[in-house]
Amino acid sequence: HLYKLAAAPLQRNCQERVHLLSKRMASKLLLMFFVLGMMTRQSFCGSIAIYWGQNVKEGTLADTCSTGRFAYVNIAFLAVFGNSQPPQLDLDDHCVTAATGCTALADDIRSCQSKGVKVMLSIGGGDGSYYLMSTADAKNVSQYLWANYLGGNSTSRPFGDAVLDGIDFDIEGGSLDHWDELAGFLKSYASKQKVYLTAAPQCPFPDVYMSKALSTGLFDYVWMQFYNNYCEYNGDASALKRIWDQWNGNVTATNFFLGLPAAPSGATGGFIPKDTLISQVLPLIKKSPKYGGVMLWSKYYDDLTGYSSSIKSSV
């Protein structure tokens, strides 16, 4: 009896220690699973960016964001600017820019942003007339973009009081210089608003027009256009990966995206069938620590094929 009385506290202490050790082991296991989950998400979870604005048959901007498929939408394009030219939007027949502007898009933009979608104004494009002739010209353009599309004030804001999240540089012509200065001027508004900068260079590295700008390290997202060029996918995923690695290894940005046409008719070349993309290309580029996802040209072509729907779970 005396033995039992003496052993009881020891037994309780033992049980308490076992219980404490079990709790610690459980906590460590939970932490390990959390870390593994975060690593998996960082390694494999990407987003889709889409261009919208070049075909009235692609539906509204609000409907585009309501699909839940896109994290970024680039409104394309501010096609004329710089060199003292009056800036001009080209949004097909989505709005009559010359007469009444596109203020009706303000509600659509806010609707997108309420769903967590970042909305950019894409400047440039393949058919525009745009030039930066000097540092002063770059500053003037930055001031125009700030006052009319970002957090500034203007009496003639094309999208009304909607404030865009940033500016996308799709520079495929015009002048070679001063794009780096434009990027710097836009980022200088950081104390007033977070201004996202994105870029859509051609896949050959370095890009002819955007090389200086991208070397500043000011860009958040870079979606390289792997289409309409010799470096597009041609059946050899490892060759595409080498070009991808050149961009990742030589440009400082938050994330990199694989830019593709969403349909064979969306470009002269570079379309990758969904099964090939999922089984051969994505497994390679997802290994990059700064993999961000896929950029598609454009919403109109995506509607033709349903491409984004078919790849979203794998991106």
PDB file of C-alpha atoms in Angstrom, residues 15 52-53 66 91 99 174 201 209 214-215 272 276 279 284 295-296 313:
ATOM      1  CA  GLN A  15       1.983  10.367 -17.751  1.00  0.00           C
ATOM      2  CA  TRP A  52      -8.418  42.281 -72.904  1.00  0.00           C
ATOM      3  CA  GLY A  53      -9.614  45.099 -75.134  1.00  0.00           C
ATOM      4  CA  SER A  66     -15.998  37.129 -62.977  1.00  0.00           C
ATOM      5  CA  LEU A  91     -10.009  49.378 -77.313  1.00  0.00           C
ATOM      6  CA  ALA A  99     -16.094  61.230 -78.162  1.00  0.00           C
ATOM      7  CA  GLY A 174       9.076  53.197 -81.617  1.00  0.00           C
ATOM      8  CA  PRO A 201       9.070  41.464 -73.957  1.00  0.00           C
ATOM      9  CA  TYR A 209      13.254  47.666 -76.756  1.00  0.00           C
ATOM     10  CA  LEU A 214      14.169  45.533 -67.365  1.00  0.00           C
ATOM     11  CA  SER A 215      17.715  45.935 -66.081  1.00  0.00           C
ATOM     12  CA  ILE A 272       1.156  24.932 -77.338  1.00  0.00           C
ATOM     13  CA  THR A 276       1.705  19.272 -74.197  1.00  0.00           C
ATOM     14  CA  SER A 279       2.816  17.304 -69.442  1.00  0.00           C
ATOM     15  CA  LEU A 284      10.111  22.186 -66.347  1.00  0.00           C
ATOM     16  CA  MET A 295       0.105  34.944 -69.721  1.00  0.00           C
ATOM     17  CA  LEU A 296      -2.407  34.554 -72.545  1.00  0.00           C
ATOM     18  CA  SER A 313      -5.641  23.624 -62.403  1.00  0.00           C
TER      19      SER A 313
END
